């Protein structure tokens, strides 16, 4: 089945997400769709999968124009979308998720789960995926959840598979295995659209590539004809430097020291098991690992958001295990949260109000029980200039800023105070390339000023680029430590550690 | 309203198209000033703030009239009821006095509810908090003797405030400690307070001597809120509580928008996660916010008892606590808005009484009109759908800003 | 790797006590149970020689069965011991998922002890009490069912109270005008109309769900009170419906104890039981039910699979309104036949508590409603028995029980994940 997109345009309010896009998707071919965050890739695919209707343009299947009034139509036409953020119901089982929308039924609308289970297991076996049928999604690790998404698409006899940033949750080894599955599907005659912002993946897996920038197709062709630098320049619109050029570090004393920290969650499951790690002044330490292996809990333990069941958290020689979040702020621990919209800012507040979100109570902006808004606003304006937060005014609602500017605002707020330790969790997720460069530079500058920086990221490239030392986390434990001061850390070895291949058994 | 631009096109609000390095050092001063300039586009907003409530009131009155017709009230009587409403609310000095008197407890309780809303809490229990606050005020007023008014009256009011605050804090504590939703627990506390009132009004130390029906002893003179207009006409009921009300408006405005605690409330209300990450203690915030809200409602009850009723009887709160919810919603949880909304509802209340007397239409019609006003205010899109001509020349939504 | 279902192998080490986590729920629940034990032991004491007699059969029953006679103080002492045991265990060790069950069992034991104590030296009809329990549970169960239908598609329905009241009103009015059956149908339609109103407000106009619910309640209260005082006062014949009488199912209705309780009731009881059964089948055994639940848990996922989220929500909210309308009709057509202002008096909210208690499952909600119904009928019986406790406090019992239930259970019970949020395609 071949699909052609002709002149697709889609607008949301004042934003033109897709502008006159034309694309050829051919059977037996992997088409790589390359673009940075915010370029419009997901919107385009949502149009193809029927979730949105295009404002103008046509979709043609084997030369015949079709119209999708909803996802059901596109599914029926044989288009299967594997979303970046899984569309799985956590409290349903694998089978229930796979059959949702195309359930086998008996009389009186009776849900025939037995028949469903058989059908799902057949597909499971045919492609060698090994997914347990009756386990609830919320009890499955992320890598397996992704396979359920693929099962969903195959269950509906899809001829076209759209894979939206599929490798975000995989270790390097798992990525290789995943590519194997993709090639097998391609060779079986399916058409694959592979959406990513990672250049080396495009070069490795795609037969053809199209580059999307700010809603338009700006180039494309056979990947082997381009270098990574060419593709990056097409993606961003200007030459891009890949490395922040961080120079050597001169580490000093221990600023953060975790001693045998164990953390248990509300359901009494162990999330961190006897973590021992440290971050010194004047160095950047990176935590590598697939998301969901305890990184979030590690950040919570360090910042005071979650209590520690046993062990100690030491900060510059002081035991802060029992200190509150606010106390840790005052001591000089800054935190850039992994989900800025959820925990890092208040979208309905102005930029100025967001800038004082965790300093409103101290002398810098407060006078007695009152807040001196004048001072707060002036400080916010100065911070915006210094940290390149592009907004016409500090009185604008922060929700109106782009993702990159929102993140820079959060970074500005955290780095502007007197800090000694910066904990940056997924600092450049969902951020445009220009802002990524800026934030990376800021973190290095922070290090060079003699502070300690801890970065948690699921993008291994970011960790390798920024860190002087790297810890790897797997299932709540530190499984490896690597020295990266001369950027020599072995990517393959890190990947193995991320998959838990070399961890010691839990005593 | 979040607008994640991660899946949409180009980054927005790119004030300057510089790439890479930021603004020139030389222009730093200008850039700073530009950032600090207050935003324009208040015109569109002003229209929303004024037109929508007006349209809502108009449509509510219209539908009210339709309902009256449906219950076979003759057209001339319908007209007479509206005239009576206007007359009873603003048609004479007495009417204005009645309007303001009715608005005092509405605004006080409404401020509490609005504050709680801002902190992300739904305090449906204002009625119950008024009951316990008012009862406490009554008890303190006739139990404590020999004090001059300068001491007695504040004592009475504060006692009502404290008890109301404590009663609300129960629900706050349950929410903070166990996650029990305060909507259900405050509603239950309301129902409990009614039974409690019934019981306590029959107890010897509260019940009026010589009476077998549930009615409390009378409030002592030294504990009564003095009437303000008695030099013109001793029958005008407007009392000192008016100043309490205005003071509370100013205080709550200051609390919400100038104080540290109020900022903490607002953060918790808008984004509890961000509040947690900013170090705000969620549990404490919930309890304090509910306590303040309850205290205001308790004060409202105390003001009613000592300023208007002179005693406590079953049902003395007369649904004011529920109307206050409507007032808070209409006032968009902003102190000034609540003040205006409270006066409006006070006018409806006073006018409604006159309507019942003059035209014989049941005062419950006022409740209907009030509920309708709220529906329309809460769903401004609905108003725009029904009355598009009012909003015809608004600036288009997708014009580019800078 | 493929067979891993749990994330961390270090669970072996997890049996260490959790030092720094204060489980308030456990402390409050445990403390409550111990307090209840103390109450039972010290306040509910009876002479050691007295007995409580519970009559089971009634004079006109087909089969006669003897009375249940229990030694009062012995039973109560046992009850106190069990309560104290449960309470201290909860307090010290934490119950995990047994907290809710312990609380529930505790409440039941307390109720039993109350009853035994109040009946010491006297006799009451147990059958009559259980019969009343079922009757009083009906509006609560139907309100809970309405809540479940809504909340399972992630729409909070605070307006259940208003829908009940509207149903009661319509039942009385149209029952007087056109007879009982028409009254029921109109009650359901009225409930459905308010369901539609709620749906339009929260789904299409994205009004906050709690605010919309509160407003609808205010509106219904105002409207029904207005018509009641404006019209019914003058035209009394508009408010004089004939309530449905109980009818006995042959054979089944003659079984001692169970017969009168379950099979000799009026239309509303049978209707409620049928609706609960049908809802359970629908939600958990049918295709449409699976889709509905998906809409409530992860609407976007459902949307991407071609399920119409908006339509599903509309349908369920309207259906919930109709169920609530039927429940409201019980107040008039199922008992007194006459509408009084605000006659539902909080029953809708108790229904929401029953919904939470029953973990958003129709059968669970029914069980919870029976518990509340029992508390209600207990309160009535106790005031007849001239207990020294003032009737006002007894009538507070269902409300206090609701608070206890909601406080004790909410954290443990999980509502559908998308609850309270309007769905946007964005």
Tab-separated table of C-alpha atoms in Angstrom, chain B residues 2-395:
chain	number	residue	atom	x	y	z
B	2	UNK	CA	-1.850	25.327	28.962
B	3	UNK	CA	-0.681	25.695	25.460
B	4	UNK	CA	2.054	23.196	24.898
B	5	UNK	CA	3.752	24.084	21.697
B	6	UNK	CA	5.714	20.899	21.549
B	7	UNK	CA	3.597	19.340	18.885
B	8	UNK	CA	2.685	22.483	17.048
B	9	UNK	CA	4.678	24.635	14.744
B	10	UNK	CA	7.204	27.304	15.369
B	11	UNK	CA	8.041	28.631	18.780
B	12	UNK	CA	5.768	31.468	19.754
B	13	UNK	CA	6.331	34.894	21.181
B	14	UNK	CA	9.777	35.128	19.686
B	15	UNK	CA	9.952	38.811	20.402
B	16	UNK	CA	13.248	39.273	18.635
B	17	UNK	CA	14.451	37.111	15.838
B	18	UNK	CA	18.020	37.020	17.093
B	19	UNK	CA	19.564	33.639	16.914
B	20	UNK	CA	22.169	32.476	19.323
B	21	UNK	CA	23.451	35.383	21.371
B	22	UNK	CA	21.062	37.574	23.326
B	23	UNK	CA	20.511	41.303	23.275
B	24	UNK	CA	23.263	43.856	22.848
B	25	UNK	CA	24.744	45.157	26.033
B	26	UNK	CA	24.157	48.645	24.792
B	27	UNK	CA	20.429	48.121	24.492
B	28	UNK	CA	20.115	46.405	27.833
B	29	UNK	CA	18.412	49.337	29.488
B	30	UNK	CA	15.837	49.639	26.713
B	31	UNK	CA	15.170	45.935	26.749
B	32	UNK	CA	14.636	45.979	30.482
B	33	UNK	CA	12.150	48.793	30.227
B	34	UNK	CA	10.321	47.020	27.446
B	35	UNK	CA	10.004	43.893	29.518
B	36	UNK	CA	8.562	45.825	32.409
B	37	UNK	CA	5.940	47.704	30.431
B	38	UNK	CA	2.461	46.637	31.476
B	39	UNK	CA	0.650	44.621	28.856
B	40	UNK	CA	-2.106	46.147	26.763
B	41	UNK	CA	-5.114	44.251	25.465
B	42	UNK	CA	-7.175	45.100	28.505
B	43	UNK	CA	-9.981	46.214	26.283
B	44	UNK	CA	-10.895	42.744	25.191
B	45	UNK	CA	-10.692	41.618	28.764
B	46	UNK	CA	-12.775	44.474	30.097
B	47	UNK	CA	-15.527	43.561	27.752
B	48	UNK	CA	-15.508	40.065	29.134
B	49	UNK	CA	-15.569	41.182	32.739
B	50	UNK	CA	-18.450	43.605	32.364
B	51	UNK	CA	-20.529	42.294	29.519
B	52	UNK	CA	-20.751	38.668	30.477
B	53	UNK	CA	-22.174	39.174	33.972
B	54	UNK	CA	-24.596	41.796	32.640
B	55	UNK	CA	-25.721	39.486	29.885
B	56	UNK	CA	-25.965	36.675	32.404
B	57	UNK	CA	-28.198	38.705	34.707
B	58	UNK	CA	-30.387	39.752	31.832
B	59	UNK	CA	-30.823	36.225	30.528
B	60	UNK	CA	-31.460	34.886	34.011
B	61	UNK	CA	-34.225	37.412	34.565
B	62	UNK	CA	-35.672	36.540	31.192
B	63	UNK	CA	-35.747	32.837	31.918
B	64	UNK	CA	-37.152	33.583	35.345
B	65	UNK	CA	-39.990	35.411	33.700
B	66	UNK	CA	-40.562	32.450	31.385
B	67	UNK	CA	-40.752	30.086	34.332
B	68	UNK	CA	-43.229	32.374	36.012
B	69	UNK	CA	-45.346	32.281	32.891
B	70	UNK	CA	-45.127	28.516	32.838
B	71	UNK	CA	-46.503	28.380	36.348
B	72	UNK	CA	-49.485	30.452	35.261
B	73	UNK	CA	-48.455	33.739	36.754
B	74	UNK	CA	-50.191	36.397	34.721
B	75	UNK	CA	-48.093	38.819	32.682
B	76	UNK	CA	-49.110	41.865	34.642
B	77	UNK	CA	-48.104	40.140	37.824
B	78	UNK	CA	-44.779	39.227	36.281
B	79	UNK	CA	-44.259	42.868	35.486
B	80	UNK	CA	-45.290	43.806	38.974
B	81	UNK	CA	-42.757	41.378	40.430
B	82	UNK	CA	-39.918	42.916	38.495
B	83	UNK	CA	-40.998	46.370	39.513
B	84	UNK	CA	-41.229	45.219	43.086
B	85	UNK	CA	-37.766	43.700	42.841
B	86	UNK	CA	-36.324	46.974	41.647
B	87	UNK	CA	-38.266	48.915	44.232
B	88	UNK	CA	-37.332	46.643	47.052
B	89	UNK	CA	-33.656	46.702	46.258
B	90	UNK	CA	-32.882	50.290	45.328
B	91	UNK	CA	-36.169	52.149	45.330
B	92	UNK	CA	-35.831	53.872	48.699
B	93	UNK	CA	-33.400	54.459	51.507
B	94	UNK	CA	-34.956	51.547	53.305
B	95	UNK	CA	-34.467	49.398	50.233
B	96	UNK	CA	-30.805	50.297	49.971
B	97	UNK	CA	-30.392	49.653	53.648
B	98	UNK	CA	-31.967	46.240	53.211
B	99	UNK	CA	-29.817	45.457	50.196
B	100	UNK	CA	-26.617	46.266	52.008
B	101	UNK	CA	-27.724	44.453	55.142
B	102	UNK	CA	-28.405	41.325	53.130
B	103	UNK	CA	-25.098	41.581	51.334
B	104	UNK	CA	-22.986	41.670	54.501
B	105	UNK	CA	-23.059	37.954	55.330
B	106	UNK	CA	-23.010	37.068	51.639
B	107	UNK	CA	-19.791	38.962	51.030
B	108	UNK	CA	-18.135	37.757	54.223
B	109	UNK	CA	-18.889	34.100	53.575
B	110	UNK	CA	-18.249	34.580	49.873
B	111	UNK	CA	-14.770	35.940	50.568
B	112	UNK	CA	-14.020	32.801	52.515
B	113	UNK	CA	-15.261	30.575	49.752
B	114	UNK	CA	-13.409	32.588	47.131
B	115	UNK	CA	-10.188	32.367	49.106
B	116	UNK	CA	-10.589	28.622	49.386
B	117	UNK	CA	-11.242	28.372	45.635
B	118	UNK	CA	-8.033	30.251	44.973
B	119	UNK	CA	-6.218	27.709	47.070
B	120	UNK	CA	-7.788	24.908	45.077
B	121	UNK	CA	-10.380	23.931	47.685
B	122	UNK	CA	-14.132	23.708	47.391
B	123	UNK	CA	-15.636	24.942	50.628
B	124	UNK	CA	-19.264	23.955	50.267
B	125	UNK	CA	-19.554	24.014	54.034
B	126	UNK	CA	-19.992	27.742	54.536
B	127	UNK	CA	-23.565	27.156	55.691
B	128	UNK	CA	-22.496	24.834	58.485
B	129	UNK	CA	-19.637	27.127	59.450
B	130	UNK	CA	-22.081	30.014	59.656
B	131	UNK	CA	-24.362	27.934	61.874
B	132	UNK	CA	-21.707	27.026	64.399
B	133	UNK	CA	-20.136	30.467	64.262
B	134	UNK	CA	-23.431	32.236	64.716
B	135	UNK	CA	-24.504	29.922	67.504
B	136	UNK	CA	-21.241	30.400	69.316
B	137	UNK	CA	-21.567	34.133	68.969
B	138	UNK	CA	-25.062	33.962	70.414
B	139	UNK	CA	-23.930	31.862	73.338
B	140	UNK	CA	-21.011	34.120	74.168
B	141	UNK	CA	-23.228	37.143	73.818
B	142	UNK	CA	-25.712	36.145	76.469
B	143	UNK	CA	-23.428	34.114	78.713
B	144	UNK	CA	-20.810	36.721	79.337
B	145	UNK	CA	-22.204	39.623	81.317
B	146	UNK	CA	-20.839	42.822	82.757
B	147	UNK	CA	-18.530	43.709	79.911
B	148	UNK	CA	-18.683	47.031	78.108
B	149	UNK	CA	-19.542	46.880	74.428
B	150	UNK	CA	-16.010	47.753	73.375
B	151	UNK	CA	-14.897	44.434	74.813
B	152	UNK	CA	-18.002	42.329	74.574
B	153	UNK	CA	-18.771	42.808	70.925
B	154	UNK	CA	-15.287	41.987	69.640
B	155	UNK	CA	-15.217	38.969	71.922
B	156	UNK	CA	-18.478	37.733	70.495
B	157	UNK	CA	-17.386	38.256	66.916
B	158	UNK	CA	-14.015	36.638	67.430
B	159	UNK	CA	-15.583	33.630	69.109
B	160	UNK	CA	-17.843	33.137	66.110
B	161	UNK	CA	-14.881	33.494	63.803
B	162	UNK	CA	-12.786	30.967	65.709
B	163	UNK	CA	-15.485	28.332	65.926
B	164	UNK	CA	-16.284	28.690	62.233
B	165	UNK	CA	-12.604	28.377	61.465
B	166	UNK	CA	-12.223	25.268	63.584
B	167	UNK	CA	-15.247	23.646	62.013
B	168	UNK	CA	-13.821	24.175	58.559
B	169	UNK	CA	-10.379	23.080	59.684
B	170	UNK	CA	-11.841	19.649	60.416
B	171	UNK	CA	-12.579	19.186	56.766
B	172	UNK	CA	-9.209	20.704	55.887
B	173	UNK	CA	-7.411	18.322	58.175
B	174	UNK	CA	-9.236	15.326	56.770
B	175	UNK	CA	-8.311	16.410	53.273
B	176	UNK	CA	-4.691	17.015	54.176
B	177	UNK	CA	-4.228	13.837	56.160
B	178	UNK	CA	-6.369	11.337	54.321
B	179	UNK	CA	-7.186	12.913	50.995
B	180	UNK	CA	-10.921	12.916	51.767
B	181	UNK	CA	-12.461	15.335	49.315
B	182	UNK	CA	-13.639	18.411	51.138
B	183	UNK	CA	-16.783	18.680	49.032
B	184	UNK	CA	-18.279	15.608	50.617
B	185	UNK	CA	-16.938	16.203	54.101
B	186	UNK	CA	-18.073	19.826	54.234
B	187	UNK	CA	-21.515	18.875	52.978
B	188	UNK	CA	-21.753	16.250	55.670
B	189	UNK	CA	-20.583	18.755	58.247
B	190	UNK	CA	-23.336	21.071	57.050
B	191	UNK	CA	-25.955	18.436	57.657
B	192	UNK	CA	-24.450	17.596	61.009
B	193	UNK	CA	-24.442	21.239	62.047
B	194	UNK	CA	-28.168	21.514	61.410
B	195	UNK	CA	-28.895	18.612	63.733
B	196	UNK	CA	-26.458	19.994	66.234
B	197	UNK	CA	-28.220	23.316	66.187
B	198	UNK	CA	-31.568	21.648	66.746
B	199	UNK	CA	-30.185	19.797	69.707
B	200	UNK	CA	-28.346	22.688	71.310
B	201	UNK	CA	-31.254	25.073	70.983
B	202	UNK	CA	-33.171	22.853	73.352
B	203	UNK	CA	-30.506	22.765	75.989
B	204	UNK	CA	-31.362	24.728	79.130
B	205	UNK	CA	-28.348	26.989	79.075
B	206	UNK	CA	-29.092	28.090	75.548
B	207	UNK	CA	-32.822	27.892	75.272
B	208	UNK	CA	-34.850	30.952	76.045
B	209	UNK	CA	-36.478	30.745	79.415
B	210	UNK	CA	-40.076	29.866	79.426
B	211	UNK	CA	-40.113	28.582	75.852
B	212	UNK	CA	-40.468	25.006	74.747
B	213	UNK	CA	-39.663	25.634	71.096
B	214	UNK	CA	-36.027	25.737	69.988
B	215	UNK	CA	-35.020	29.363	70.254
B	216	UNK	CA	-32.015	30.825	71.963
B	217	UNK	CA	-31.831	33.521	74.555
B	218	UNK	CA	-31.584	37.022	73.251
B	219	UNK	CA	-28.306	38.676	72.469
B	220	UNK	CA	-27.341	41.209	75.117
B	221	UNK	CA	-27.305	44.843	74.150
B	222	UNK	CA	-23.608	45.138	74.701
B	223	UNK	CA	-23.039	42.516	72.075
B	224	UNK	CA	-25.237	43.891	69.350
B	225	UNK	CA	-23.745	45.344	66.225
B	226	UNK	CA	-24.999	48.924	66.321
B	227	UNK	CA	-27.263	50.244	63.609
B	228	UNK	CA	-25.661	52.841	61.419
B	229	UNK	CA	-28.623	54.830	60.238
B	230	UNK	CA	-30.659	54.995	63.406
B	231	UNK	CA	-30.310	58.769	63.471
B	232	UNK	CA	-32.381	58.950	60.293
B	233	UNK	CA	-34.840	56.230	61.100
B	234	UNK	CA	-34.408	53.664	63.865
B	235	UNK	CA	-36.052	51.028	61.697
B	236	UNK	CA	-33.268	51.000	59.115
B	237	UNK	CA	-31.464	47.742	59.693
B	238	UNK	CA	-28.050	48.495	58.193
B	239	UNK	CA	-25.515	47.732	60.879
B	240	UNK	CA	-21.855	48.030	61.718
B	241	UNK	CA	-21.178	44.777	59.994
B	242	UNK	CA	-20.901	46.852	56.849
B	243	UNK	CA	-17.473	47.994	57.962
B	244	UNK	CA	-16.525	44.464	58.844
B	245	UNK	CA	-17.445	43.494	55.327
B	246	UNK	CA	-15.437	46.266	53.696
B	247	UNK	CA	-12.514	45.614	55.965
B	248	UNK	CA	-12.609	41.962	55.087
B	249	UNK	CA	-12.578	42.746	51.374
B	250	UNK	CA	-9.452	44.858	51.791
B	251	UNK	CA	-7.819	42.315	54.051
B	252	UNK	CA	-8.462	39.379	51.748
B	253	UNK	CA	-7.277	41.352	48.730
B	254	UNK	CA	-4.064	42.136	50.538
B	255	UNK	CA	-3.759	38.547	51.681
B	256	UNK	CA	-4.167	37.040	48.228
B	257	UNK	CA	-2.162	39.458	46.128
B	258	UNK	CA	0.388	41.056	48.399
B	259	UNK	CA	1.224	38.612	51.120
B	260	UNK	CA	3.472	35.603	51.063
B	261	UNK	CA	0.801	33.308	52.418
B	262	UNK	CA	-1.634	34.367	49.731
B	263	UNK	CA	0.912	33.675	47.022
B	264	UNK	CA	1.396	30.233	48.483
B	265	UNK	CA	-2.378	29.728	48.380
B	266	UNK	CA	-2.539	30.765	44.752
B	267	UNK	CA	0.283	28.513	43.698
B	268	UNK	CA	-1.326	25.566	45.475
B	269	UNK	CA	-4.606	26.349	43.802
B	270	UNK	CA	-3.251	26.663	40.288
B	271	UNK	CA	-0.708	23.855	40.310
B	272	UNK	CA	-0.356	21.741	43.444
B	273	UNK	CA	2.613	19.897	41.956
B	274	UNK	CA	4.556	23.077	41.332
B	275	UNK	CA	3.667	24.147	44.864
B	276	UNK	CA	5.146	20.971	46.249
B	277	UNK	CA	8.287	21.421	44.194
B	278	UNK	CA	8.579	24.977	45.447
B	279	UNK	CA	8.671	23.731	48.986
B	280	UNK	CA	5.155	24.682	49.998
B	281	UNK	CA	3.726	22.304	52.547
B	282	UNK	CA	0.487	21.165	51.005
B	283	UNK	CA	-1.168	19.878	54.148
B	284	UNK	CA	-0.531	22.997	56.165
B	285	UNK	CA	-1.710	25.208	53.341
B	286	UNK	CA	-4.959	23.281	53.023
B	287	UNK	CA	-5.738	23.487	56.706
B	288	UNK	CA	-4.918	27.180	56.990
B	289	UNK	CA	-6.904	28.082	53.896
B	290	UNK	CA	-9.950	26.169	55.107
B	291	UNK	CA	-9.609	27.681	58.553
B	292	UNK	CA	-9.579	31.222	57.184
B	293	UNK	CA	-12.505	30.437	54.924
B	294	UNK	CA	-14.422	28.964	57.829
B	295	UNK	CA	-13.524	31.881	60.021
B	296	UNK	CA	-15.019	34.314	57.541
B	297	UNK	CA	-18.169	32.226	57.306
B	298	UNK	CA	-18.333	32.009	61.074
B	299	UNK	CA	-17.955	35.754	61.240
B	300	UNK	CA	-20.811	36.066	58.777
B	301	UNK	CA	-22.952	33.965	61.055
B	302	UNK	CA	-21.940	36.019	64.061
B	303	UNK	CA	-22.732	39.221	62.222
B	304	UNK	CA	-26.175	37.926	61.273
B	305	UNK	CA	-26.958	36.931	64.824
B	306	UNK	CA	-25.688	40.056	66.496
B	307	UNK	CA	-26.595	42.561	63.842
B	308	UNK	CA	-29.898	41.427	62.449
B	309	UNK	CA	-31.532	38.546	64.253
B	310	UNK	CA	-30.736	39.135	67.875
B	311	UNK	CA	-31.026	35.412	68.589
B	312	UNK	CA	-30.385	31.994	67.125
B	313	UNK	CA	-33.205	29.858	65.774
B	314	UNK	CA	-33.352	26.730	63.643
B	315	UNK	CA	-32.447	27.619	60.120
B	316	UNK	CA	-31.311	31.105	60.999
B	317	UNK	CA	-28.689	30.944	58.278
B	318	UNK	CA	-31.460	30.659	55.695
B	319	UNK	CA	-29.259	29.245	52.949
B	320	UNK	CA	-26.929	32.243	52.959
B	321	UNK	CA	-23.949	29.912	53.034
B	322	UNK	CA	-25.065	28.344	49.760
B	323	UNK	CA	-25.837	31.676	48.176
B	324	UNK	CA	-22.344	32.740	49.149
B	325	UNK	CA	-20.988	29.987	46.922
B	326	UNK	CA	-22.860	31.550	44.057
B	327	UNK	CA	-21.489	34.954	45.055
B	328	UNK	CA	-17.941	33.641	45.008
B	329	UNK	CA	-18.446	32.052	41.604
B	330	UNK	CA	-20.020	35.180	40.179
B	331	UNK	CA	-17.225	37.281	41.599
B	332	UNK	CA	-14.657	34.973	39.995
B	333	UNK	CA	-13.083	34.429	43.404
B	334	UNK	CA	-11.658	37.956	43.372
B	335	UNK	CA	-12.349	40.105	46.464
B	336	UNK	CA	-13.656	43.065	44.513
B	337	UNK	CA	-15.743	40.853	42.276
B	338	UNK	CA	-17.168	39.135	45.346
B	339	UNK	CA	-18.042	42.500	46.844
B	340	UNK	CA	-19.956	43.494	43.737
B	341	UNK	CA	-21.569	40.100	43.377
B	342	UNK	CA	-22.528	40.089	47.017
B	343	UNK	CA	-24.234	43.448	46.714
B	344	UNK	CA	-26.045	42.219	43.611
B	345	UNK	CA	-27.291	39.163	45.440
B	346	UNK	CA	-28.212	41.302	48.407
B	347	UNK	CA	-30.263	43.407	46.033
B	348	UNK	CA	-31.943	40.288	44.659
B	349	UNK	CA	-32.665	39.152	48.192
B	350	UNK	CA	-34.183	42.455	49.307
B	351	UNK	CA	-36.026	42.848	46.041
B	352	UNK	CA	-37.245	39.290	46.266
B	353	UNK	CA	-38.835	39.894	49.615
B	354	UNK	CA	-40.643	42.883	48.255
B	355	UNK	CA	-41.681	40.827	45.257
B	356	UNK	CA	-43.172	38.193	47.492
B	357	UNK	CA	-45.114	40.786	49.424
B	358	UNK	CA	-46.224	42.908	46.502
B	359	UNK	CA	-46.819	40.391	43.765
B	360	UNK	CA	-47.286	37.213	45.714
B	361	UNK	CA	-44.579	35.334	43.827
B	362	UNK	CA	-42.625	32.900	45.949
B	363	UNK	CA	-39.193	34.052	46.959
B	364	UNK	CA	-37.732	30.788	45.666
B	365	UNK	CA	-37.841	32.424	42.262
B	366	UNK	CA	-34.815	34.426	43.428
B	367	UNK	CA	-32.891	31.192	43.993
B	368	UNK	CA	-33.667	30.157	40.455
B	369	UNK	CA	-32.477	33.470	39.053
B	370	UNK	CA	-29.328	33.282	41.122
B	371	UNK	CA	-28.532	29.771	39.917
B	372	UNK	CA	-29.126	30.802	36.333
B	373	UNK	CA	-26.794	33.769	36.687
B	374	UNK	CA	-24.097	31.432	37.887
B	375	UNK	CA	-24.598	28.970	35.068
B	376	UNK	CA	-24.206	31.713	32.530
B	377	UNK	CA	-21.208	33.256	34.216
B	378	UNK	CA	-19.496	29.899	34.562
B	379	UNK	CA	-20.041	29.124	30.899
B	380	UNK	CA	-19.229	32.355	29.084
B	381	UNK	CA	-19.110	30.489	25.817
B	382	UNK	CA	-22.745	29.653	26.334
B	383	UNK	CA	-23.554	33.313	26.689
B	384	UNK	CA	-21.657	34.122	23.533
B	385	UNK	CA	-23.502	31.390	21.696
B	386	UNK	CA	-26.865	32.780	22.708
B	387	UNK	CA	-26.005	36.429	22.260
B	388	UNK	CA	-23.343	36.624	19.594
B	389	UNK	CA	-24.198	40.175	18.626
B	390	UNK	CA	-22.779	41.504	21.851
B	391	UNK	CA	-19.367	40.171	21.007
B	392	UNK	CA	-19.342	40.616	17.276
B	393	UNK	CA	-16.410	42.955	16.868
B	394	UNK	CA	-13.922	41.358	19.186
B	395	UNK	CA	-10.376	41.256	17.811
